[in-house]
């Protein structure tokens, strides 16, 4: 389970967050004492280097571990930070402190450019593009001799000063440590917030993030930017520590090293980067002879991790730790949540929708008219275009022709996240959940577009953000109970039985407080008891002021709950009528029975 899980952070889990905070303070305190107890200055130098590498790895972990975006060019982003700082402090005689934010911003901007291919490419192509990017940057460092000093690099980079004097080894170490601790705390706040849930959703189920109103393009750019800012900070610190920069410091190996650190340490685990750097850098360094065998050690470690600990060392540790503790007692420890407020249902009208996929005409001329506050079923044989109709209405598929009006307003070419923000919720034919997160976290994702706290307020862990999360958590519990899942709030969504996963998706959709809810085959795979519960649930949702569109093969359920039925056949609307009429119509029986 990811760090963003419930048990790890809820205040009502005994010994949870307090014990962790104490652990972090203890670890930081012990690390801070290192320069005082270490006799050898090389150990302090090594520890400073570890801190700098951890910074880079923490940024890459946010990008790769949480948001699922591969980067094999992170070494180049470190290089950008290092060279910006080196040029500004030497050629332009800026102080380190003035150069540092410019280095961070410079790397951040370059990182944002790296995000552009990520908006279109799959993981493996992205890996190749970022690898090529790293090679190009390395080439530029050599070629742009007038600025970068070519092969010889730049020498005489000054250390940061405090009180007019350059920091000594211990002071530099403490500076890096402060960076690491602050970054850790900020990232911790971020990944456990709506931002973290949305990033994980980009990684595990991008459609889910969009159905909750998240702009996934912005999220990816944000992840690249923040990750690159950290790489830039690390680069500037590295230049200050070594007093020089050369292109040899930033070869492809350097980028690969960080990706391996994140994978072996535990991608998507907050502690992963620390564990990874310690395992990959310090251990071989300490075991002197092993340092020469580093590549072999890397390869072997990767193999072992891939086979025995797919979630990295930190993942294996947290799995073992959780197996020794009882599940988080969430439901019983929360106050009774308020009843979610009633909404103003929206009507839906679709006219003449046409959609082709190459030679296949999924929709030829589909019409749908759903009055506000009703349950409207869409039925039809397999391949008749029901899901395409739903995808077209919700913006996941762009119609070739036709119009959609919701609540009387035209919804031309709106993206899924904008549709979600306009009050249109949906579920998917195959549930799109965040399998590693708890059921409660999955429902909380639904509130993404409703949360008001700015990312900065969340990152700083300020009280307004915490108050908002507490209120939304209570509301999410209300929805979990509403869909009958109050007792599994703390369980991993991926471990729930199929029927419960479907109900959980409905809970997440409701959490966004939609006025129109489109459900794609919610009854598929449900037991008889679950089907009864679903029928009751749908009626209650309607009573709460939500218009429901139900794509369903389960005719008994349709007959029981629907106010009206639209029958699709070969991408066109065959008829719309009350269930008793529609389901006994000869034309409908003909298309179902293939007569
Ligand atoms: N992305 C796509 N690319 C190519 N063809 C597609 C795509 N999506 C749907 N189709 C095709 O369009 C037609 C309608 O598919 P759709 O999934 O909308 O039907 P459906 O009524 O929901 O079917 P089912 O009840 O089996 O889910 C099918 O022939 C399908 O193969």
Coordinates of C-alpha atoms and ligand atoms in Angstrom, one line a residue:
X1 CA 0.0 0.0 0.0
X2 CA 1.2 3.5 -0.8
X3 CA 2.2 6.0 1.9
X4 CA -1.0 7.9 1.1
X5 CA -2.9 5.2 2.8
X6 CA -5.3 5.7 5.6
X7 CA -3.8 3.7 8.4
X8 CA -0.5 5.6 8.1
X9 CA -1.9 9.0 8.7
X10 CA -5.3 9.2 10.4
X11 CA -5.1 10.7 13.9
X12 CA -7.4 8.1 15.3
X13 CA -5.1 5.3 14.5
X14 CA -3.3 4.6 17.8
X15 CA 0.5 5.3 17.7
X16 CA 0.3 6.3 14.0
X17 CA 1.2 9.8 13.0
X18 CA 2.6 10.8 16.4
X19 CA 5.0 7.8 16.5
X20 CA 6.0 8.7 12.9
X21 CA 6.6 12.3 13.7
X22 CA 8.7 11.3 16.6
X23 CA 10.6 8.8 14.4
X24 CA 11.3 11.5 11.8
X25 CA 12.5 14.0 14.5
X26 CA 14.7 11.3 16.0
X27 CA 16.2 10.4 12.6
X28 CA 16.8 14.0 11.7
X29 CA 18.4 14.7 15.2
X30 CA 20.7 11.6 14.9
X31 CA 21.7 12.7 11.4
X32 CA 22.4 16.3 12.6
X33 CA 24.8 14.9 15.2
X34 CA 26.9 13.2 12.6
X35 CA 29.5 16.0 12.0
X36 CA 30.0 16.2 15.8
X37 CA 30.8 12.5 16.2
X38 CA 32.4 11.6 12.9
X39 CA 36.2 12.0 13.2
X40 CA 36.8 11.7 9.5
X41 CA 35.9 14.7 7.3
X42 CA 35.3 12.3 4.4
X43 CA 32.4 10.8 6.2
X44 CA 30.8 14.2 6.5
X45 CA 31.5 14.8 2.8
X46 CA 29.9 11.5 2.0
X47 CA 26.9 12.2 4.2
X48 CA 26.4 15.6 2.5
X49 CA 26.5 13.8 -0.9
X50 CA 24.0 11.3 0.3
X51 CA 21.6 14.2 1.3
X52 CA 22.0 15.8 -2.1
X53 CA 21.3 12.5 -3.8
X54 CA 18.3 11.9 -1.6
X55 CA 16.9 15.3 -2.7
X56 CA 17.1 14.3 -6.3
X57 CA 15.6 10.9 -5.6
X58 CA 12.7 12.4 -3.6
X59 CA 11.8 14.6 -6.6
X60 CA 12.1 11.6 -9.0
X61 CA 10.0 9.6 -6.6
X62 CA 7.2 12.2 -6.8
X63 CA 7.4 12.0 -10.6
X64 CA 7.9 8.4 -11.1
X65 CA 6.7 6.7 -7.9
X66 CA 3.6 8.7 -7.4
X67 CA 2.6 10.2 -10.8
X68 CA 4.0 7.2 -12.8
X69 CA 6.0 9.3 -15.3
X70 CA 9.3 7.7 -16.2
X71 CA 12.4 10.0 -16.4
X72 CA 15.8 8.8 -17.6
X73 CA 16.9 12.4 -17.9
X74 CA 17.0 13.5 -14.2
X75 CA 20.7 13.7 -14.2
X76 CA 20.4 16.4 -16.8
X77 CA 18.1 18.4 -14.6
X78 CA 20.7 18.2 -11.8
X79 CA 23.2 19.4 -14.4
X80 CA 21.0 22.4 -15.3
X81 CA 20.9 23.5 -11.6
X82 CA 24.6 22.9 -11.1
X83 CA 25.7 24.8 -14.2
X84 CA 23.3 27.7 -13.6
X85 CA 24.6 28.1 -10.0
X86 CA 28.2 27.6 -11.2
X87 CA 27.9 30.2 -14.0
X88 CA 26.1 32.8 -11.9
X89 CA 28.5 32.5 -8.9
X90 CA 31.7 32.4 -10.9
X91 CA 31.3 34.5 -14.1
X92 CA 28.7 36.9 -12.6
X93 CA 29.9 36.7 -9.0
X94 CA 26.5 36.2 -7.5
X95 CA 26.3 34.8 -4.0
X96 CA 25.3 31.2 -3.7
X97 CA 22.0 32.2 -2.0
X98 CA 21.0 34.4 -5.0
X99 CA 22.0 31.8 -7.5
X100 CA 20.1 29.0 -5.8
X101 CA 16.5 30.0 -6.5
X102 CA 17.5 30.8 -10.1
X103 CA 19.0 27.3 -10.5
X104 CA 15.9 25.8 -9.0
X105 CA 13.6 27.8 -11.3
X106 CA 15.8 27.1 -14.3
X107 CA 15.7 23.4 -13.8
X108 CA 12.0 23.6 -13.1
X109 CA 11.3 25.3 -16.4
X110 CA 13.4 22.8 -18.3
X111 CA 11.6 20.0 -16.4
X112 CA 8.2 21.5 -17.5
X113 CA 9.4 21.2 -21.1
X114 CA 10.2 17.6 -20.5
X115 CA 6.5 17.2 -19.4
X116 CA 5.3 18.0 -22.9
X117 CA 6.1 14.6 -24.4
X118 CA 4.6 13.0 -21.3
X119 CA 1.2 14.4 -22.3
X120 CA 1.1 12.2 -25.4
X121 CA 3.5 9.3 -25.0
X122 CA 3.3 6.1 -23.1
X123 CA 5.9 5.2 -20.4
X124 CA 8.4 3.5 -22.6
X125 CA 8.5 6.2 -25.3
X126 CA 8.8 8.7 -22.5
X127 CA 11.7 6.9 -21.1
X128 CA 13.5 7.0 -24.5
X129 CA 12.7 10.7 -25.0
X130 CA 14.0 11.7 -21.5
X131 CA 17.1 9.5 -22.1
X132 CA 17.7 11.4 -25.4
X133 CA 17.1 14.7 -23.5
X134 CA 19.8 13.7 -21.0
X135 CA 22.2 13.0 -23.8
X136 CA 21.5 16.3 -25.6
X137 CA 22.0 18.3 -22.4
X138 CA 25.3 16.5 -21.8
X139 CA 26.4 17.3 -25.4
X140 CA 25.4 20.9 -24.9
X141 CA 27.5 21.2 -21.8
X142 CA 30.5 20.2 -23.9
X143 CA 29.6 22.2 -26.9
X144 CA 28.7 25.5 -25.3
X145 CA 32.3 26.0 -24.3
X146 CA 32.1 29.8 -23.8
X147 CA 29.6 29.5 -21.0
X148 CA 30.1 26.0 -19.7
X149 CA 33.9 25.6 -20.0
X150 CA 33.5 22.6 -22.3
X151 CA 35.1 19.3 -21.1
X152 CA 37.0 21.1 -18.3
X153 CA 33.8 22.5 -16.8
X154 CA 33.7 25.4 -14.3
X155 CA 36.0 25.6 -11.3
X156 CA 36.0 27.8 -8.2
X157 CA 32.3 27.5 -7.4
X158 CA 32.0 29.2 -4.0
X159 CA 30.3 27.6 -1.0
X160 CA 27.2 29.3 0.5
X161 CA 28.1 31.8 3.1
X162 CA 26.7 32.4 6.6
X163 CA 27.7 35.5 8.6
X164 CA 30.1 36.6 5.8
X165 CA 32.0 33.3 5.9
X166 CA 31.7 30.2 3.7
X167 CA 30.0 27.3 5.4
X168 CA 32.4 24.7 6.7
X169 CA 31.9 21.0 6.1
X170 CA 29.5 20.6 9.1
X171 CA 27.6 23.7 8.2
X172 CA 27.2 22.6 4.6
X173 CA 26.0 19.2 5.8
X174 CA 23.4 20.8 8.1
X175 CA 22.2 23.0 5.2
X176 CA 21.7 19.9 3.0
X177 CA 20.0 18.1 5.9
X178 CA 17.6 21.0 6.4
X179 CA 16.7 20.8 2.7
X180 CA 16.1 17.1 2.9
X181 CA 13.9 17.4 6.1
X182 CA 11.8 20.3 4.8
X183 CA 11.4 18.6 1.4
X184 CA 10.4 15.3 3.1
X185 CA 7.7 17.1 5.2
X186 CA 6.4 19.1 2.2
X187 CA 6.2 16.0 0.0
X188 CA 4.6 14.1 2.8
X189 CA 1.8 16.7 3.1
X190 CA 1.4 16.8 -0.7
X191 CA 1.2 13.1 -1.4
X192 CA -1.3 12.6 1.4
X193 CA -3.6 15.3 0.1
X194 CA -5.9 15.6 -2.9
X195 CA -2.8 16.4 -5.0
X196 CA -1.2 13.0 -4.0
X197 CA -4.4 11.1 -4.7
X198 CA -4.8 12.8 -8.1
X199 CA -1.1 12.0 -8.9
X200 CA -1.5 8.4 -8.0
X201 CA -4.7 8.4 -10.1
X202 CA -2.7 9.7 -13.0
X203 CA -0.4 6.6 -12.5
X204 CA -3.0 4.0 -11.8
X205 CA -6.3 5.1 -13.4
X206 CA -6.1 8.4 -15.3
X207 CA -9.8 8.3 -16.2
X208 CA -10.7 8.2 -12.5
X209 CA -8.8 11.5 -11.9
X210 CA -10.6 13.1 -14.8
X211 CA -13.9 11.9 -13.7
X212 CA -13.2 13.6 -10.4
X213 CA -12.6 16.9 -12.2
X214 CA -8.8 16.8 -12.1
X215 CA -6.9 18.4 -15.0
X216 CA -4.3 15.6 -15.6
X217 CA -2.3 17.7 -18.0
X218 CA -1.7 20.3 -15.3
X219 CA -1.0 17.5 -12.8
X220 CA 1.7 16.0 -15.0
X221 CA 3.4 19.4 -15.6
X222 CA 3.2 20.1 -11.9
X223 CA 4.9 16.8 -11.1
X224 CA 7.7 17.4 -13.6
X225 CA 8.1 21.0 -12.5
X226 CA 8.4 20.2 -8.7
X227 CA 10.6 17.2 -9.4
X228 CA 12.9 19.3 -11.5
X229 CA 13.0 22.1 -9.0
X230 CA 14.3 19.6 -6.4
X231 CA 16.9 18.3 -9.0
X232 CA 17.9 22.0 -9.6
X233 CA 18.4 22.6 -5.9
X234 CA 20.4 19.4 -5.6
X235 CA 22.5 20.5 -8.6
X236 CA 23.3 23.9 -7.1
X237 CA 24.3 22.2 -3.7
X238 CA 26.4 19.7 -5.6
X239 CA 28.3 22.5 -7.4
X240 CA 28.8 24.3 -4.1
X241 CA 30.0 21.1 -2.3
X242 CA 32.5 20.0 -5.0
X243 CA 33.5 23.6 -5.9
X244 CA 33.4 22.6 -9.6
X245 CA 31.2 21.1 -12.3
X246 CA 32.2 19.1 -15.3
X247 CA 30.1 17.2 -17.9
X248 CA 31.5 14.0 -16.7
X249 CA 29.5 14.4 -13.5
X250 CA 26.2 14.2 -15.4
X251 CA 26.4 11.2 -17.7
X252 CA 23.6 8.9 -18.5
X253 CA 24.8 6.6 -15.7
X254 CA 23.9 9.4 -13.3
X255 CA 20.3 9.4 -14.4
X256 CA 20.0 5.7 -14.4
X257 CA 21.4 5.6 -10.9
X258 CA 18.5 7.7 -9.6
X259 CA 15.8 5.7 -11.3
X260 CA 17.3 2.5 -9.8
X261 CA 17.5 4.2 -6.4
X262 CA 13.8 5.0 -6.5
X263 CA 12.8 1.5 -7.8
X264 CA 15.0 -0.4 -5.3
X265 CA 14.2 1.9 -2.4
X266 CA 10.5 1.8 -3.1
X267 CA 8.7 3.8 -5.7
X268 CA 5.7 5.6 -4.3
X269 CA 7.0 5.3 -0.8
X270 CA 8.1 8.4 1.0
X271 CA 11.0 6.7 2.7
X272 CA 12.0 4.9 -0.5
X273 CA 14.6 7.5 -1.7
X274 CA 16.4 7.5 1.6
X275 CA 16.5 3.7 1.7
X276 CA 17.5 3.5 -2.0
X277 CA 20.4 6.0 -1.7
X278 CA 21.7 4.2 1.4
X279 CA 21.4 0.8 -0.3
X280 CA 22.9 1.9 -3.6
X281 CA 25.4 4.5 -2.7
X282 CA 26.5 4.2 0.8
X283 CA 26.7 0.5 1.2
X284 CA 29.1 -0.1 -1.8
X285 CA 31.0 3.0 -0.7
X286 CA 31.5 1.7 2.8
X287 CA 32.3 -1.8 1.7
X288 CA 35.4 -0.3 -0.1
X289 CA 36.1 -3.3 -2.3
X290 CA 32.5 -3.5 -3.4
X291 CA 32.6 0.1 -4.8
X292 CA 34.4 -1.2 -7.9
X293 CA 31.7 -3.8 -8.4
X294 CA 28.9 -1.3 -8.1
X295 CA 27.4 -2.0 -11.5
X296 CA 27.2 -5.6 -10.7
X297 CA 25.6 -4.8 -7.3
X298 CA 23.1 -2.5 -9.0
X299 CA 22.1 -5.2 -11.5
X300 CA 21.8 -7.9 -8.8
X301 CA 19.8 -5.7 -6.5
X302 CA 17.4 -4.8 -9.3
X303 CA 16.9 -8.5 -10.0
X304 CA 16.3 -9.4 -6.4
X305 CA 13.9 -6.5 -5.9
X306 CA 12.0 -7.3 -9.1
X307 CA 11.5 -10.8 -8.0
X308 CA 11.1 -10.6 -4.2
X309 CA 10.0 -7.0 -3.5
X310 CA 8.2 -5.4 -6.4
X311 CA 7.4 -2.4 -4.2
X312 CA 11.1 -1.9 -3.3
X313 CA 12.7 -2.2 0.1
X314 CA 10.5 0.4 1.7
X315 CA 7.4 -1.3 0.3
X316 CA 8.5 -4.7 1.6
X317 CA 9.1 -3.2 5.0
X318 CA 5.8 -1.4 5.2
X319 CA 4.0 -4.6 4.0
X320 CA 5.7 -6.6 6.8
X321 CA 4.9 -3.9 9.3
X322 CA 1.3 -3.8 8.4
X323 CA 0.9 -7.5 8.5
X324 CA 1.8 -7.3 12.2
X325 CA -0.8 -4.6 13.0
X326 CA -4.6 -4.9 13.0
X327 CA -6.4 -3.0 10.2
X328 CA -7.2 0.7 10.9
X329 CA -10.4 1.0 13.0
X330 CA -11.8 3.8 10.9
X331 CA -15.5 3.7 10.9
X332 CA -16.1 3.2 14.6
X333 CA -13.8 6.1 15.6
X334 CA -15.4 8.8 13.5
X335 CA -18.3 11.0 14.6
X336 CA -21.6 10.4 12.8
X337 CA -21.2 12.2 9.5
X338 CA -23.7 14.7 8.2
X339 CA -26.3 13.6 5.6
X340 CA -25.0 14.8 2.3
X341 CA -27.1 17.7 1.1
X342 CA -29.7 17.4 -1.6
X343 CA -28.8 18.7 -5.0
X344 CA -30.6 20.2 -8.0
X345 CA -30.9 17.5 -10.6
X346 CA -29.9 18.3 -14.1
X347 CA -31.6 17.2 -17.3
X348 CA -29.7 15.6 -20.2
X349 CA -30.5 15.9 -23.9
X350 CA -28.4 14.3 -26.6
X351 CA -29.4 14.8 -30.3
X352 CA -28.1 13.0 -33.4
X353 CA -24.8 11.8 -31.9
X354 CA -22.4 10.3 -34.4
X355 CA -19.1 8.6 -33.7
X356 CA -16.9 6.4 -35.9
X357 CA -13.7 4.6 -35.0
X358 CA -12.0 4.0 -38.3
X359 CA -14.4 1.8 -40.3
X360 CA -16.6 1.1 -37.3
X361 CA -19.6 3.4 -36.8
X362 CA -20.2 3.0 -33.1
X363 CA -22.9 5.8 -33.1
X364 CA -25.0 6.5 -36.2
X365 CA -27.6 8.7 -34.8
X366 CA -28.1 8.4 -31.0
X367 CA -30.8 10.5 -29.2
X368 CA -31.4 10.6 -25.5
X369 CA -33.7 12.8 -23.5
X370 CA -33.5 12.4 -19.7
X371 CA -35.7 14.7 -17.5
X372 CA -34.1 16.0 -14.4
X373 CA -34.5 13.8 -11.3
X374 CA -35.3 10.6 -13.1
X375 CA -33.6 7.2 -13.5
X376 CA -33.2 6.6 -17.2
X377 CA -31.9 3.2 -18.5
X378 CA -30.0 2.8 -21.8
X379 CA -30.2 -0.8 -23.0
X380 CA -29.2 -2.6 -26.2
X381 CA -27.4 -5.7 -27.4
X382 CA -23.6 -5.9 -27.1
X383 CA -21.8 -3.5 -29.4
X384 CA -24.9 -1.3 -29.9
X385 CA -22.9 1.8 -28.8
X386 CA -24.0 2.3 -25.2
X387 CA -20.6 2.9 -23.7
X388 CA -19.6 5.1 -26.6
X389 CA -22.8 7.1 -26.0
X390 CA -21.8 7.5 -22.3
X391 CA -18.2 8.4 -23.2
X392 CA -19.4 11.0 -25.8
X393 CA -21.7 12.6 -23.3
X394 CA -19.0 12.8 -20.6
X395 CA -16.3 14.1 -22.9
X396 CA -14.0 11.0 -23.0
X397 CA -14.8 10.6 -26.7
X398 CA -15.3 13.4 -29.1
X399 CA -18.5 13.1 -31.2
X400 CA -18.2 13.5 -35.0
X401 CA -21.6 15.2 -35.0
X402 CA -24.5 15.9 -32.7
X403 CA -25.2 18.0 -29.6
X404 CA -25.3 17.4 -25.9
X405 CA -27.1 19.7 -23.5
X406 CA -27.0 19.3 -19.8
X407 CA -29.4 21.4 -17.7
X408 CA -30.3 23.2 -20.9
X409 CA -26.7 24.3 -21.5
X410 CA -24.8 23.2 -24.6
X411 CA -21.7 21.2 -23.7
X412 CA -19.7 21.3 -27.0
X413 CA -16.2 19.7 -26.9
X414 CA -15.8 19.8 -23.1
X415 CA -13.1 17.7 -21.6
X416 CA -14.0 15.0 -19.0
X417 CA -12.7 17.1 -16.1
X418 CA -14.7 20.1 -17.2
X419 CA -17.8 18.0 -17.5
X420 CA -17.1 16.6 -14.0
X421 CA -16.8 20.2 -12.7
X422 CA -20.1 21.0 -14.4
X423 CA -21.8 18.4 -12.2
X424 CA -21.6 15.3 -14.4
X425 CA -20.4 12.2 -12.5
X426 CA -19.7 8.7 -13.9
X427 CA -18.5 5.2 -13.3
X428 CA -16.8 2.9 -15.7
X429 CA -17.6 -0.5 -17.3
X430 CA -14.5 -1.9 -15.6
X431 CA -14.1 -0.1 -12.3
X432 CA -11.2 2.4 -12.4
X433 CA -10.0 2.5 -8.8
X434 CA -6.7 3.3 -7.1
X435 CA -6.0 -0.3 -6.0
X436 CA -3.3 0.5 -3.5
X437 CA -5.2 3.2 -1.6
X438 CA -7.9 2.6 0.9
X439 CA -11.6 2.6 0.1
X440 CA -11.9 5.9 2.0
X441 CA -9.1 7.5 0.0
X442 CA -10.7 6.4 -3.2
X443 CA -13.9 8.1 -2.2
X444 CA -11.9 11.2 -1.2
X445 CA -10.5 11.4 -4.7
X446 CA -14.1 12.3 -5.8
X447 CA -13.9 15.5 -3.8
X448 CA -10.8 16.7 -5.8
X449 CA -12.6 19.5 -7.6
X450 CA -14.4 20.6 -4.5
X451 CA -11.4 21.1 -2.3
X452 CA -10.5 24.7 -2.0
X453 CA -7.1 24.6 -0.2
X454 CA -4.3 25.8 -2.5
X455 CA -1.3 23.5 -3.1
X456 CA 1.0 25.8 -1.1
X457 CA -1.4 25.7 2.0
X458 CA -1.5 21.9 1.7
X459 CA 2.3 21.6 1.3
X460 CA 2.8 23.7 4.4
X461 CA 0.3 21.6 6.3
X462 CA -1.6 24.7 7.5
X463 CA -4.7 24.4 9.7
X464 CA -7.2 25.5 7.0
X465 CA -6.1 22.6 4.8
X466 CA -6.3 20.2 7.7
X467 CA -9.8 21.4 8.7
X468 CA -11.0 21.0 5.2
X469 CA -9.6 17.4 5.0
X470 CA -11.3 16.5 8.3
X471 CA -14.7 17.7 7.0
X472 CA -14.3 15.9 3.7
X473 CA -13.2 12.7 5.4
X474 CA -16.4 12.7 7.5
X475 CA -18.4 13.3 4.3
X476 CA -16.5 10.5 2.5
X477 CA -17.4 8.2 5.3
X478 CA -21.0 9.2 4.9
X479 CA -20.9 8.2 1.3
X480 CA -19.1 5.0 2.0
X481 CA -21.9 4.1 4.5
X482 CA -24.5 5.3 2.0
X483 CA -23.2 2.7 -0.6
X484 CA -22.9 0.1 2.1
X485 CA -19.1 0.0 2.5
X486 CA -18.7 1.7 5.9
X487 CA -17.1 -1.4 7.3
X488 CA -14.3 -1.6 4.7
X489 CA -13.2 2.1 4.7
X490 CA -9.7 1.2 5.7
X491 CA -9.2 -1.7 3.3
X492 CA -7.2 -1.5 0.1
X493 CA -9.6 -0.9 -2.8
X494 CA -7.7 -3.5 -5.0
X495 CA -8.4 -6.2 -2.4
X496 CA -12.2 -5.7 -2.3
X497 CA -14.5 -8.1 -4.1
X498 CA -15.7 -7.0 -7.5
X499 CA -19.2 -6.1 -6.4
X500 CA -17.8 -3.8 -3.7
X501 CA -15.4 -2.2 -6.1
X502 CA -18.4 -1.2 -8.3
X503 CA -20.2 0.3 -5.2
X504 CA -17.0 2.1 -4.3
X505 CA -16.9 3.7 -7.7
X506 CA -20.4 4.9 -7.2
X507 CA -19.4 6.3 -3.8
X508 CA -16.5 8.2 -5.4
X509 CA -18.7 9.6 -8.1
X510 CA -21.3 10.8 -5.4
X511 CA -18.5 12.4 -3.4
X512 CA -18.1 14.9 -6.3
X513 CA -21.8 15.8 -5.6
X514 CA -22.9 15.4 -9.2
X515 CA -26.3 16.5 -10.4
X516 CA -26.2 14.0 -13.2
X517 CA -24.7 10.6 -12.7
X518 CA -24.0 8.1 -15.5
X519 CA -23.4 4.5 -14.5
X520 CA -21.9 2.0 -16.9
X521 CA -23.2 -1.5 -16.1
X522 CA -23.2 -1.1 -12.3
X523 CA -24.9 -4.5 -11.9
X524 CA -22.3 -6.5 -13.8
X525 CA -20.9 -9.2 -11.6
X526 CA -23.1 -8.4 -8.5
X527 CA -24.6 -11.1 -6.4
X528 CA -28.4 -11.2 -5.8
X529 CA -28.1 -9.5 -2.5
X530 CA -25.8 -6.8 -3.9
X531 CA -28.3 -6.4 -6.8
X532 CA -31.1 -5.7 -4.3
X533 CA -28.9 -3.2 -2.5
X534 CA -28.0 -1.5 -5.8
X535 CA -31.7 -1.1 -6.7
X536 CA -32.4 0.6 -3.3
X537 CA -29.3 2.7 -3.7
X538 CA -30.3 4.0 -7.1
X539 CA -33.7 5.1 -5.8
X540 CA -32.1 6.8 -2.9
X541 CA -29.6 8.6 -5.2
X542 CA -32.6 9.8 -7.3
X543 CA -34.4 10.9 -4.1
X544 CA -31.3 12.9 -3.2
X545 CA -31.8 15.0 -6.3
X546 CA -29.5 13.3 -8.8
X547 CA -30.5 12.4 -12.3
X548 CA -29.3 8.9 -13.1
X549 CA -28.5 7.4 -16.5
X550 CA -28.0 3.7 -16.2
X551 CA -26.4 1.6 -18.9
X552 CA -27.5 -1.9 -18.0
X553 CA -27.9 -5.4 -19.4
X554 CA -29.7 -6.6 -16.2
X555 CA -33.3 -6.2 -17.4
X556 CA -34.9 -7.0 -14.1
X557 CA -33.1 -4.2 -12.4
X558 CA -34.0 -1.8 -15.3
X559 CA -37.7 -2.8 -15.0
X560 CA -37.5 -2.3 -11.2
X561 CA -35.9 1.1 -11.0
X562 CA -36.0 3.0 -14.3
X563 CA -38.5 5.7 -15.0
X564 CA -37.8 5.4 -18.7
X565 CA -35.7 3.3 -21.1
X566 CA -33.9 4.1 -24.3
X567 CA -33.0 1.2 -26.5
X568 CA -30.0 1.5 -28.8
X569 CA -29.5 -0.7 -31.8
X570 CA -26.4 -0.5 -34.1
X571 CA -25.6 3.0 -32.9
X572 CA -29.0 4.5 -33.3
X573 CA -31.9 5.1 -30.9
X574 CA -34.6 2.5 -31.6
X575 CA -37.1 3.9 -29.1
X576 CA -37.6 5.6 -25.7
X577 CA -40.5 4.6 -23.5
X578 CA -41.4 3.6 -20.0
X579 CA -39.9 0.2 -19.1
X580 CA -43.2 -1.7 -19.3
X581 CA -43.6 -0.6 -22.9
X582 CA -40.0 -0.6 -24.0
X583 CA -39.1 -4.0 -22.7
X584 CA -42.1 -5.7 -24.3
X585 CA -41.9 -3.9 -27.7
X586 CA -41.7 -6.3 -30.6
X587 CA -38.8 -4.3 -32.2
X588 CA -36.8 -4.5 -29.0
X589 CA -37.4 -8.2 -28.7
X590 CA -36.4 -8.6 -32.3
X591 CA -33.0 -6.9 -31.8
X592 CA -32.3 -8.7 -28.6
X593 CA -33.3 -12.1 -30.0
X594 CA -31.7 -11.3 -33.4
X595 CA -35.0 -12.0 -35.2
Ligands
LIG1 N1 -12.0 2.9 -29.0 C1 -12.6 2.2 -29.9 N2 -11.9 1.9 -31.1 C2 -12.5 1.1 -32.0 N3 -13.8 0.6 -31.9 C3 -14.5 0.9 -30.9 C4 -13.9 1.7 -29.8 N4 -14.8 1.8 -28.8 C5 -15.9 1.1 -29.2 N5 -15.7 0.5 -30.5 C6 -16.6 -0.3 -31.2 O1 -17.8 0.5 -31.3 C7 -18.9 -0.4 -31.2 C8 -19.8 0.0 -30.0 O2 -19.1 -0.3 -28.8 P1 -19.6 0.1 -27.4 O3 -18.6 -0.4 -26.4 O4 -20.0 1.5 -27.3 O5 -20.9 -0.9 -27.3 P2 -21.7 -1.3 -26.0 O6 -23.1 -1.3 -26.4 O7 -21.3 -0.6 -24.9 O8 -21.3 -2.8 -25.9 P3 -21.2 -3.8 -24.6 O9 -22.6 -4.0 -24.1 O10 -20.6 -5.0 -25.1 O11 -20.4 -3.0 -23.6 C9 -18.4 -1.8 -31.1 O12 -18.4 -2.4 -32.3 C10 -17.0 -1.6 -30.6 O13 -16.1 -2.6 -31.0

